[in-house]
Coordinates of C-alpha atoms (C1' of nucleotides) in Angstrom, one line a residue:
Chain A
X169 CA 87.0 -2.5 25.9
X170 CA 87.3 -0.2 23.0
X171 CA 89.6 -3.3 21.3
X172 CA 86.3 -5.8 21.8
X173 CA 83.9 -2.6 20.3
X174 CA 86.1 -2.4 16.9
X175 CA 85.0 -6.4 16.4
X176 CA 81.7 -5.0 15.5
X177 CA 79.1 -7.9 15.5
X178 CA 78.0 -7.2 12.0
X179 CA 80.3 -5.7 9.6
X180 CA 78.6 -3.0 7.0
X181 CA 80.4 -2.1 3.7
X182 CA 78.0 -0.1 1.6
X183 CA 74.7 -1.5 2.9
X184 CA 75.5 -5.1 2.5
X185 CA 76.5 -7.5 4.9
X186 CA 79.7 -9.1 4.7
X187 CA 80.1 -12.2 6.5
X188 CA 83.8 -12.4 8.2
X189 CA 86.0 -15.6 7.6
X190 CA 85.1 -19.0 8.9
X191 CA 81.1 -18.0 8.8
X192 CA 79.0 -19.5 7.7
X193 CA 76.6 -17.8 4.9
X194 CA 73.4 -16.7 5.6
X195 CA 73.0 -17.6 9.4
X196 CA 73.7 -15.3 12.1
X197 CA 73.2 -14.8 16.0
X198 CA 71.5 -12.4 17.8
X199 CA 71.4 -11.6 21.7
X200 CA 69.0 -10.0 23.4
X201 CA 70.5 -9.5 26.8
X202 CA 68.4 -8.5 29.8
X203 CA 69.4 -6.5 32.5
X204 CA 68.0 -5.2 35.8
X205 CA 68.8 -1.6 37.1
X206 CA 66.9 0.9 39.4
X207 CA 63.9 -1.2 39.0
X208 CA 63.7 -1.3 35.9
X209 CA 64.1 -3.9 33.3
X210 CA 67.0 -3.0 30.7
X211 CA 68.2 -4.6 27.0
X212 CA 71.7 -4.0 25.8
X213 CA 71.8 -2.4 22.6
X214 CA 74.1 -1.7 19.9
X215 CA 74.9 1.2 17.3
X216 CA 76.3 0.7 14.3
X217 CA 78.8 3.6 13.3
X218 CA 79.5 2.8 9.9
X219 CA 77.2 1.4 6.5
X220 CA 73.7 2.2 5.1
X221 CA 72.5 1.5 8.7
X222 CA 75.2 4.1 10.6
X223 CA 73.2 5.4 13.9
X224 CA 70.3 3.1 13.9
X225 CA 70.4 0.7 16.9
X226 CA 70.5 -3.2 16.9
X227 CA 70.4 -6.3 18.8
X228 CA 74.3 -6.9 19.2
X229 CA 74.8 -10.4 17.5
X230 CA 77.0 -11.8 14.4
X231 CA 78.3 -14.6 12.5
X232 CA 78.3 -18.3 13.2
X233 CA 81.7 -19.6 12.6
X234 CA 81.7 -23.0 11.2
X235 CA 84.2 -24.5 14.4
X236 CA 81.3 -23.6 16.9
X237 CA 78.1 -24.9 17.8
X238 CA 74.9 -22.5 17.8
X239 CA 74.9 -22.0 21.4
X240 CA 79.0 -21.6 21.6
X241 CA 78.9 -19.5 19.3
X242 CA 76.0 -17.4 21.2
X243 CA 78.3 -17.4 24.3
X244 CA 81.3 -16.0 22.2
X245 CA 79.3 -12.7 21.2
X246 CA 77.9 -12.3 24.7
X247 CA 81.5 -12.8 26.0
X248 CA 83.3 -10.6 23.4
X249 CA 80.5 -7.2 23.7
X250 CA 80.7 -7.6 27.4
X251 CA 83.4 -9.8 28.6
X252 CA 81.6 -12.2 30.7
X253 CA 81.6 -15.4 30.8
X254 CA 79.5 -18.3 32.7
X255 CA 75.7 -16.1 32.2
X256 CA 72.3 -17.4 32.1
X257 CA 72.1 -17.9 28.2
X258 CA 69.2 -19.9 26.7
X259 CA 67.9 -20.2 22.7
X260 CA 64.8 -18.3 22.0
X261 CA 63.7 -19.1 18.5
X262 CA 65.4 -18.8 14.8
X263 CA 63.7 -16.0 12.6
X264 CA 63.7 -16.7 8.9
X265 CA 61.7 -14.3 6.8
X266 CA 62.6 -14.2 3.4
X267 CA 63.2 -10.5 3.4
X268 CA 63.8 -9.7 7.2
X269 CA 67.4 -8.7 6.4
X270 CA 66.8 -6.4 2.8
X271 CA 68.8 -8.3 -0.4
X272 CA 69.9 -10.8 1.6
X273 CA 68.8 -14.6 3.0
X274 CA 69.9 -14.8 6.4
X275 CA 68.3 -16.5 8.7
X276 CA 69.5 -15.8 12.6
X277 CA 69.1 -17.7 15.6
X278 CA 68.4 -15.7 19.1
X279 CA 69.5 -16.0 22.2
X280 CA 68.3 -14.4 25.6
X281 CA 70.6 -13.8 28.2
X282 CA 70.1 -12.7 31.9
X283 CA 73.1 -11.0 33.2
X284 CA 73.2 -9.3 37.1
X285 CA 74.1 -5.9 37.9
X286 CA 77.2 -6.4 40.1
X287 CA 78.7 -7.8 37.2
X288 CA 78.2 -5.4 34.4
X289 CA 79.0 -2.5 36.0
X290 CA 82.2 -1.9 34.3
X291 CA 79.8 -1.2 31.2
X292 CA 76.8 0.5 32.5
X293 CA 78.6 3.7 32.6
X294 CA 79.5 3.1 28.7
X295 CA 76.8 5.3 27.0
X296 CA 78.6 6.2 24.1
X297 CA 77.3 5.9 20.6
X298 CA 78.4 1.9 20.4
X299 CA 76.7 0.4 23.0
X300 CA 73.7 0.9 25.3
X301 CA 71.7 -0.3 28.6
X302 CA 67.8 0.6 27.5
X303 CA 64.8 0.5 29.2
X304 CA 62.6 -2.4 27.6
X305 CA 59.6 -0.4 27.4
X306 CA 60.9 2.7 25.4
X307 CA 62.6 0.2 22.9
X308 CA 61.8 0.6 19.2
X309 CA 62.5 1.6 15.9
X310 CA 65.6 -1.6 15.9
X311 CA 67.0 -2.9 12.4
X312 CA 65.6 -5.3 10.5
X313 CA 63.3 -7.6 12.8
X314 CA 64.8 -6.4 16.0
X315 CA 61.8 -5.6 17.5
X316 CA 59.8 -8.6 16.7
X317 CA 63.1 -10.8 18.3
X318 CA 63.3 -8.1 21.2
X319 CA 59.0 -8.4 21.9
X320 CA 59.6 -12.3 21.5
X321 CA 62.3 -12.4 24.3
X322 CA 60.4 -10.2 26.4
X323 CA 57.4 -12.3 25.9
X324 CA 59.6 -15.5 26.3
X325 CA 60.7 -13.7 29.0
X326 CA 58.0 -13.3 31.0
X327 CA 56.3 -16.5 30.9
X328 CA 59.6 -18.2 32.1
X329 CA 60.0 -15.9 34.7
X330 CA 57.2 -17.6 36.2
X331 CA 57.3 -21.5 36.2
X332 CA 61.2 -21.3 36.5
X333 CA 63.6 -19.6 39.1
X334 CA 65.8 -17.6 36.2
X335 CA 64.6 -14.1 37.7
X336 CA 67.9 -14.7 40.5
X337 CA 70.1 -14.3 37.5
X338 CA 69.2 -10.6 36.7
X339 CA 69.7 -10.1 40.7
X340 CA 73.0 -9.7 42.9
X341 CA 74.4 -12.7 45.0
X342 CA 72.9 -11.7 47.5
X343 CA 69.1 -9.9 47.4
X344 CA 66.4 -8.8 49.6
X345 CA 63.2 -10.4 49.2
X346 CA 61.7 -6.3 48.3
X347 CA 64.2 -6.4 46.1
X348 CA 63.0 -10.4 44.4
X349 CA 59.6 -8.6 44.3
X350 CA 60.5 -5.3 42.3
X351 CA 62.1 -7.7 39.6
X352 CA 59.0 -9.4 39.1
X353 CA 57.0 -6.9 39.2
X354 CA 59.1 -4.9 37.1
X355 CA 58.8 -7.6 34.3
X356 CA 55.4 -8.5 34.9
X357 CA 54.4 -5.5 34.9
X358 CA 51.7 -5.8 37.8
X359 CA 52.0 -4.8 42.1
X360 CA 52.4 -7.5 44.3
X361 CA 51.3 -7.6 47.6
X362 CA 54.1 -7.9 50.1
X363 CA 53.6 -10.3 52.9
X364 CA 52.0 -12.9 50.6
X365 CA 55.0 -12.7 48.0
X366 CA 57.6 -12.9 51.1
X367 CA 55.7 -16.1 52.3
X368 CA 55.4 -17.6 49.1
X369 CA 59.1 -17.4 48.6
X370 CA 59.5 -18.2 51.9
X371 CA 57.8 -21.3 52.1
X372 CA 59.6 -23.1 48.7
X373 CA 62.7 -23.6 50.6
X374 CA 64.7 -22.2 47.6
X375 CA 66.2 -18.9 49.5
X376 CA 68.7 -19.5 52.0
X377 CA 69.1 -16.2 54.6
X378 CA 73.1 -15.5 54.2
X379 CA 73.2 -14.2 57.7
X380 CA 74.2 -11.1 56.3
X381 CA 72.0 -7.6 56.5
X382 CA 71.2 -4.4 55.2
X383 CA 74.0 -2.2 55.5
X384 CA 73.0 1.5 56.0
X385 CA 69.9 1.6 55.6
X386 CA 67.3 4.2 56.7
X387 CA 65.2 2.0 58.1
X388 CA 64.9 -1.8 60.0
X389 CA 67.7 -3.8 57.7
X390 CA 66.4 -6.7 55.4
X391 CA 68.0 -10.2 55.9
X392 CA 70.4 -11.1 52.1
X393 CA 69.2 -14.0 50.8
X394 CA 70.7 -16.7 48.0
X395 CA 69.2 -18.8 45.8
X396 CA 70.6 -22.3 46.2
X397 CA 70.7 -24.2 42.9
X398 CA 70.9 -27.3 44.4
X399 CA 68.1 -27.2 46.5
X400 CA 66.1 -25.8 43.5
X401 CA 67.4 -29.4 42.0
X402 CA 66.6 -32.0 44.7
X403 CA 63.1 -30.5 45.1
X404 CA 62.9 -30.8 41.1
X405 CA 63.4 -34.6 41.8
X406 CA 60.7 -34.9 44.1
X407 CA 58.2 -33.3 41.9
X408 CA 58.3 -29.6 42.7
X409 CA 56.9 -26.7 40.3
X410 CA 58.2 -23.2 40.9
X411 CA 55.7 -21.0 40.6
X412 CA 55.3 -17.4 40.8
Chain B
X241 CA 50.7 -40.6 -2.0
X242 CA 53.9 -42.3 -3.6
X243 CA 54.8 -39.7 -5.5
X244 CA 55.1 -37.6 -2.5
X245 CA 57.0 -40.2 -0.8
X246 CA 59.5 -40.1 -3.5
X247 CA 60.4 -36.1 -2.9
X248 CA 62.5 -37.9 -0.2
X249 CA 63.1 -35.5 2.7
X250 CA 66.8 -35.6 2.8
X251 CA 68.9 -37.3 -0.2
X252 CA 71.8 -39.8 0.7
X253 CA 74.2 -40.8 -2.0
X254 CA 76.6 -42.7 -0.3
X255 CA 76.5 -41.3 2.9
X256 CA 76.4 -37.8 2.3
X257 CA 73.3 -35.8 2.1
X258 CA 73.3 -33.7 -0.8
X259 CA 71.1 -30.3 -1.1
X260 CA 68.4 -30.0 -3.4
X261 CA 68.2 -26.9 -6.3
X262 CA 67.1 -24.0 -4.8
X263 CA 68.0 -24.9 -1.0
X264 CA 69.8 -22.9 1.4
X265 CA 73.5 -24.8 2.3
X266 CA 74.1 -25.7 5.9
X267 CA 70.1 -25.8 6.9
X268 CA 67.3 -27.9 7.1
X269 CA 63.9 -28.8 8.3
X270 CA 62.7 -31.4 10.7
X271 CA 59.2 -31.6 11.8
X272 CA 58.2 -33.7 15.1
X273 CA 54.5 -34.7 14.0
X274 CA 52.6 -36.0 16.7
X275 CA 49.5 -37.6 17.0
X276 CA 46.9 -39.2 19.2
X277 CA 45.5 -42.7 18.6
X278 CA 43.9 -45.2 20.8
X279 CA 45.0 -43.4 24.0
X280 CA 48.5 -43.5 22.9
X281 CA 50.8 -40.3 21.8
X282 CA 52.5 -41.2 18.3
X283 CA 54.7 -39.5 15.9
X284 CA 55.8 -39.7 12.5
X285 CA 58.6 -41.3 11.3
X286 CA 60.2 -41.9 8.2
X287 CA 62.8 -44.4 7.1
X288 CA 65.5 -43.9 4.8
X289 CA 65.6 -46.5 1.7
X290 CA 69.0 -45.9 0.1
X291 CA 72.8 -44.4 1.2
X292 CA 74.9 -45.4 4.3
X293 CA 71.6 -44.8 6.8
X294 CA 69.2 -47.0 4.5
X295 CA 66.3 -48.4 7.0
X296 CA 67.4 -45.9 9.6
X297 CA 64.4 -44.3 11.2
X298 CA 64.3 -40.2 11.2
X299 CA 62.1 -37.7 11.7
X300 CA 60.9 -36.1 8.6
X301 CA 62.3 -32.9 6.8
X302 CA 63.9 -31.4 4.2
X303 CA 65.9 -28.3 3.1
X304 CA 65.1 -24.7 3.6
X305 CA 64.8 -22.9 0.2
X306 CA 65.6 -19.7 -0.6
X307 CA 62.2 -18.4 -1.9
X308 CA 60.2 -19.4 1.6
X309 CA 60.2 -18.5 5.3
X310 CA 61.2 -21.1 7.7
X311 CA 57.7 -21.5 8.8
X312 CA 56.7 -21.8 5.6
X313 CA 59.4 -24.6 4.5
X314 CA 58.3 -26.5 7.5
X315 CA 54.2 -26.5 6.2
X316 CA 55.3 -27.3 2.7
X317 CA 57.1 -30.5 4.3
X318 CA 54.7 -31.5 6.4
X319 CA 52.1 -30.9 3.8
X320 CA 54.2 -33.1 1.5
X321 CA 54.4 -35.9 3.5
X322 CA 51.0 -36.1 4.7
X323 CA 49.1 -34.1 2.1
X324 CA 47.0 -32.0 4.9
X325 CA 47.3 -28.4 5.5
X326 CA 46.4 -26.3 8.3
X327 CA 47.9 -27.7 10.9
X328 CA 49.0 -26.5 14.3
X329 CA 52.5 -25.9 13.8
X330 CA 55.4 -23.6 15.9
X331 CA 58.9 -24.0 15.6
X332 CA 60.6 -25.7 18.2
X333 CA 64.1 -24.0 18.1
X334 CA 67.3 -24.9 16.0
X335 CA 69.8 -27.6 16.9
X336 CA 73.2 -27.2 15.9
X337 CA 76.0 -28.8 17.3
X338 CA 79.1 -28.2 15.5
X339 CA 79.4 -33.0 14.4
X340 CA 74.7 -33.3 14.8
X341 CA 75.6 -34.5 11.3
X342 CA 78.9 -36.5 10.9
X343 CA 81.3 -35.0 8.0
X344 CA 79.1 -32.0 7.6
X345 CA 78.0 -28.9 9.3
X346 CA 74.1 -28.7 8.8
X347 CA 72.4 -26.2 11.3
X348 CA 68.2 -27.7 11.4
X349 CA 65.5 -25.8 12.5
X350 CA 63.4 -27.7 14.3
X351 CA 59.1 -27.9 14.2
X352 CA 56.5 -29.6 15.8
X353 CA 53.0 -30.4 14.5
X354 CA 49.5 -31.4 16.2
X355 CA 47.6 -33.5 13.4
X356 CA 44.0 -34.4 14.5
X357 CA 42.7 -38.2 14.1
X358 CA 40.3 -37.6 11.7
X359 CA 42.4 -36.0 9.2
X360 CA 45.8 -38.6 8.9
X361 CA 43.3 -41.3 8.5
X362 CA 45.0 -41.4 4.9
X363 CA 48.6 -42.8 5.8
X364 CA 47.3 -44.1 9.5
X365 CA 47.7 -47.5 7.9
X366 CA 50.6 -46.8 5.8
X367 CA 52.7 -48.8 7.4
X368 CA 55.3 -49.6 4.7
X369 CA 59.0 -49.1 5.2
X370 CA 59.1 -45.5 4.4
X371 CA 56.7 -44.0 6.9
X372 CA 54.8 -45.0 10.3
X373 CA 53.0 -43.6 13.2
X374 CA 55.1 -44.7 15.9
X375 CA 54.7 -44.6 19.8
X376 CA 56.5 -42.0 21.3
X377 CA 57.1 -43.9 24.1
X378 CA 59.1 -47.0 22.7
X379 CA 60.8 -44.5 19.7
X380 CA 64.5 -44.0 20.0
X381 CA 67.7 -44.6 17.9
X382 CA 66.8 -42.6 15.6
X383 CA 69.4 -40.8 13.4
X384 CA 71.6 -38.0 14.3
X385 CA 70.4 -36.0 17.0
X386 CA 66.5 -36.9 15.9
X387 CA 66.2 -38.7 20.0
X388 CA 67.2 -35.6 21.2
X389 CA 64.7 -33.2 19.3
X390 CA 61.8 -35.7 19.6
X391 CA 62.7 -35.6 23.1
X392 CA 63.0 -31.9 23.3
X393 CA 59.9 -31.7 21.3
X394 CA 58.0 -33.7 24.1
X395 CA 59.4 -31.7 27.0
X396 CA 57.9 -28.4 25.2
X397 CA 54.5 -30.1 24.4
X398 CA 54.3 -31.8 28.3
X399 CA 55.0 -27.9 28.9
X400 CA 52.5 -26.1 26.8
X401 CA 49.8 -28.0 26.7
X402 CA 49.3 -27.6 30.1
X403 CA 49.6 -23.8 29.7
X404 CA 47.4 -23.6 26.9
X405 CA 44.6 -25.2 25.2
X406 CA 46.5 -26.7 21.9
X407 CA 45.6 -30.4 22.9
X408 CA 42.8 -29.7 21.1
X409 CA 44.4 -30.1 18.1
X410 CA 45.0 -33.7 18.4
X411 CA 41.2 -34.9 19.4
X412 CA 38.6 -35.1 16.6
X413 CA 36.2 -31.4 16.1
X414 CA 33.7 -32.9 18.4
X415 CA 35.1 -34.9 21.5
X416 CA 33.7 -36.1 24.8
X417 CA 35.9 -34.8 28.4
X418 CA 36.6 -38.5 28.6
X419 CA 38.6 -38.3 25.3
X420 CA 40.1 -35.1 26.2
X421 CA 40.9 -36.0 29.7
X422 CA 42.9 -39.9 27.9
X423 CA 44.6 -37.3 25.9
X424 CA 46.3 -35.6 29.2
X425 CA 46.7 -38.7 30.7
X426 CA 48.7 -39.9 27.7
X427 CA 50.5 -36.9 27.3
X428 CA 51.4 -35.7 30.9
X429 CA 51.2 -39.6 32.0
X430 CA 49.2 -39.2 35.1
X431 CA 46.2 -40.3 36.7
X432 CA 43.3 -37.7 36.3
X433 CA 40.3 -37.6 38.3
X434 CA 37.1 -37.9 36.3
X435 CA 34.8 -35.6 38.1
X436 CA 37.3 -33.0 39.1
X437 CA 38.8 -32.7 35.6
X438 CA 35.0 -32.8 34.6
X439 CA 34.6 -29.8 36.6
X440 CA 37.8 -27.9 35.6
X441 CA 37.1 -28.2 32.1
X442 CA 33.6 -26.9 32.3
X443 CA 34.0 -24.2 34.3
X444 CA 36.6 -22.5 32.0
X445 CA 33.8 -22.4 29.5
X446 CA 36.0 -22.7 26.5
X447 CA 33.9 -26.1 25.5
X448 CA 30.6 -25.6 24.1
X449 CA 28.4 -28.8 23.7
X450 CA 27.5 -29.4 20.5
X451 CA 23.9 -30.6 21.0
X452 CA 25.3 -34.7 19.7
X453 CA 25.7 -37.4 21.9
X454 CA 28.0 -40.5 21.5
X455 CA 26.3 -42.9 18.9
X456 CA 26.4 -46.7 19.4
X457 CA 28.2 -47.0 22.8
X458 CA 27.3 -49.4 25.4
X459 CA 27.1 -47.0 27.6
X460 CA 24.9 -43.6 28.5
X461 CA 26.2 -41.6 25.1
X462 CA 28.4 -39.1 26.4
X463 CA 28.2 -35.5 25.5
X464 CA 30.2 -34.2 22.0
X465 CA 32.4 -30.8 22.9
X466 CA 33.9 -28.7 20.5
X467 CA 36.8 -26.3 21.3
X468 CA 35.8 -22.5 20.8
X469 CA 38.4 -20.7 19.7
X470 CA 37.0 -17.7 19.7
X471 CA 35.8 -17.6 22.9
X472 CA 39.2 -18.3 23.9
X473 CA 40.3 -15.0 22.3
X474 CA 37.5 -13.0 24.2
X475 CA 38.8 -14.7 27.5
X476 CA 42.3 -14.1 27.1
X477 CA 41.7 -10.0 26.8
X478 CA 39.9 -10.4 30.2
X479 CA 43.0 -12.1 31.5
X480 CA 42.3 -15.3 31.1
X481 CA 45.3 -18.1 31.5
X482 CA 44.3 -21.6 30.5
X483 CA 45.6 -24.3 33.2
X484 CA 45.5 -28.0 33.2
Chain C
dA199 C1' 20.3 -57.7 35.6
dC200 C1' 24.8 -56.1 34.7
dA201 C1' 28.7 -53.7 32.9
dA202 C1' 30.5 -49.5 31.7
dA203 C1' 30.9 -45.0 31.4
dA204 C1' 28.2 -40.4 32.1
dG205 C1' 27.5 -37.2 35.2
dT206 C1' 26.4 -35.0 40.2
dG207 C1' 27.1 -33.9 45.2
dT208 C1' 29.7 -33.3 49.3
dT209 C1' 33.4 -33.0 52.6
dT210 C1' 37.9 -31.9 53.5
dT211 C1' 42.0 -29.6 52.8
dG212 C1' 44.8 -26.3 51.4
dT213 C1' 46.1 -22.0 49.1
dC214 C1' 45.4 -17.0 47.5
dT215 C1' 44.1 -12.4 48.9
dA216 C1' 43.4 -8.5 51.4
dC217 C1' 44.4 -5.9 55.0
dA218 C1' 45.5 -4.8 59.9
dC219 C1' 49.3 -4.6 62.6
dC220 C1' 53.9 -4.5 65.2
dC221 C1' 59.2 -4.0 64.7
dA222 C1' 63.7 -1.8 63.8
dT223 C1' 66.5 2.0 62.2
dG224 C1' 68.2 6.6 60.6
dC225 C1' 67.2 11.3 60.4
Chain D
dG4 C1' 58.8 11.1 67.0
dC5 C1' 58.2 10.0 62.4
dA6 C1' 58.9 8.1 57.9
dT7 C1' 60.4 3.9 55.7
dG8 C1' 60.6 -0.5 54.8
dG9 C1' 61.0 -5.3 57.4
dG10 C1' 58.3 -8.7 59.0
dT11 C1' 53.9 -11.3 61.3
dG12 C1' 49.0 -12.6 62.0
dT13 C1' 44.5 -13.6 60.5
dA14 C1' 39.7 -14.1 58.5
dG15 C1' 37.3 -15.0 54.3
dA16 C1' 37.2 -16.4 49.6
dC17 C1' 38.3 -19.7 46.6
dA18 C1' 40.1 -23.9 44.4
dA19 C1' 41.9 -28.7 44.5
dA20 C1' 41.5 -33.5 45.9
dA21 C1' 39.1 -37.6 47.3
dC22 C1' 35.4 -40.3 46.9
dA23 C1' 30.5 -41.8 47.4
dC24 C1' 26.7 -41.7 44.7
dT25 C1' 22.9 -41.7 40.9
dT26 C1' 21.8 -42.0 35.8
dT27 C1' 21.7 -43.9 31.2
dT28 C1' 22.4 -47.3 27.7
dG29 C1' 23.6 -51.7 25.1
dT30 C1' 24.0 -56.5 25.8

DNA sequence: ACAAAAGTGTTTTGTCTACACCCATGC
DNA sequence: GCATGGGTGTAGACAAAACACTTTTGT
């Protein structure tokens, strides 16, 4: 972990930026990667221990190598900060102001990615000064044009949520349907009424009940359900819309 | 309008493209212009003259330079190559695959633009070697990966302009709903309802007849709309979402 | 008169919403 | 038994789809 930490996504040497071997000048990646924990919607965060810009957080991102394509290359930082590999990653945008980065012309192309809970759990616990879970909400005050990438995501975020079943990613394997609803209403940021969200689920075939309940639970258990990716596909075909 | 022509978007000497002073190495421009003309959804092409790709078709574009924005860089080229500015423009996203250009590694930032009728009447007929309004539908083999942005381009316009009122931008100031609807038609390619999309429209009341009627038709002269984009605005705060 | 498109009305069908209600489980 | 969330039912409001119909205008 620590090993991964000291490959620090953007090196600092006396306030300038100084691009590793094999980059390629004046383009960069950043990720802004989503998370979902105790009903609330979380971005991973970096701090940067060393430089002009020691203690101020940051999207965690870095060079693009010349041997990598833009969205390799987005997959290699997300792997590297958090070791995972095969996650929901998607392009957002490129931001290219002049002077978004100060003295220097770099233009950086971000990436959103929606990672679930079971799986980062060897990180959550990492609250150090490096690296950070943080609630979406109470994020500000980022380097350079963090926020504007970070408010772009979330507003990317948002709209996607809705016309396309991505919000599965940020859940376990398995979920409750209560549990489907929190998340969106957690990044929508409105209440949802219960018995019409489970039948609207319900009724676009896309959740398959595992069998499996509740475990524990101080009250009637919930049946698990999946999201089945295929399904989602061969209703695609035929014409189907998700919409939430 | 030659002279413009002649600030060639990219430069081939034999085969390779070589930057312009004052451009940022490893990234360009390409704008996906489209257009609307006798029910049928166009964009602009341009064709190489000289180098290995001479009478290639492409999209147009050009380098970024170091003294402008992305966004800017993409409205000075399209403002170059059709002399209009103004123009709905957002970014698309970037494309870079590690061989999108062979023998070099050129990262492009992609753009696409919604140019009304009534303004490209200039270079409508221009249809020389070096630039044409072509039908979206019958254009492919274009250079590098220019198919796959142009398709890309098409996916997010079918996408947003269902979402949100920007087909506006391709329909002359004052239009009739039969126009408008030809335009959805053409870009969605479906069968629309006349009455019902009638109703739709109006009931949003983001159209605000303009008092004119059709001139010279052989036909009852048809009511002239205009978009209100300010009403829009006023809508949107009350929680408005424009759907088509 | 006729063609062509403008524009209105109506019926049917389905979907969204709000809210009342019963069920299962652990404490 | 009671709190908690799981899960079902239903009536009314609302919107979409299908299509018949009337109006206006130039030829």
């Amino acid at each position: 972990m620590n090993k991964k930490l000291e490959e620090a996504p953007l090196t600092f040497i006396s306030g300038e930026i100084r691009t590793g071997p094999g980059a390629i000048q004046n383009l960069s990646i950043d990720c802004v990667i989503f998370g979902f924990h105790q009903g609330r919607l979380k971005v991973l965060c970096v701090k940067y221990a060393m430089g002009e810009h020691a203690g101020r957080w940051a999207l965690p991102g870095g060079w693009l190598h010349k041997d990598e394509s833009i969205d390799d290359s987005a997959a290699r930082h997300l792997r590297d900060l958090t070791g995972l590999e095969d996650i929901y990653l998607e392009q957002l945008q490129a931001f290219g102001s002049i002077d978004r980065v100060p003295g220097q012309r770099i233009v950086t192309i971000a990436y959103y990615a929606l990672v679930r809970p079971e799986d980062y759990e060897l990180i959550i616990g990492y609250t150090t000064d490096d690296v950070q879970w943080r609630d979406v909400e109470e994020t500000s005050g980022l380097i350079f044009d963090h926020d504007q990438i970070l408010h772009c995501a979330l507003d990317s975020l948002r709209h996607k949520v809705r016309h396309e079943p991505i919000g599965f990613n940020l859940l376990p394997k398995k979920f409750t349907l209560l549990q489907l609803q929190e998340l969106y209403e957690a990044i929508l940021d409105v209440k949802l009424d219960k018995p019409n969200f489970r039948r609207k689920m319900i009724k676009m075939k896309l959740l398959v009940p595992s069998g499996e309940k509740q475990q524990h639970v101080a009250h009637r258990a919930a049946e698990l359900y999946r999201f089945d990716e295929e399904i989602y596909k061969r209703l695609c075909e035929q014409g189907f819309t998700f919409e939430v």
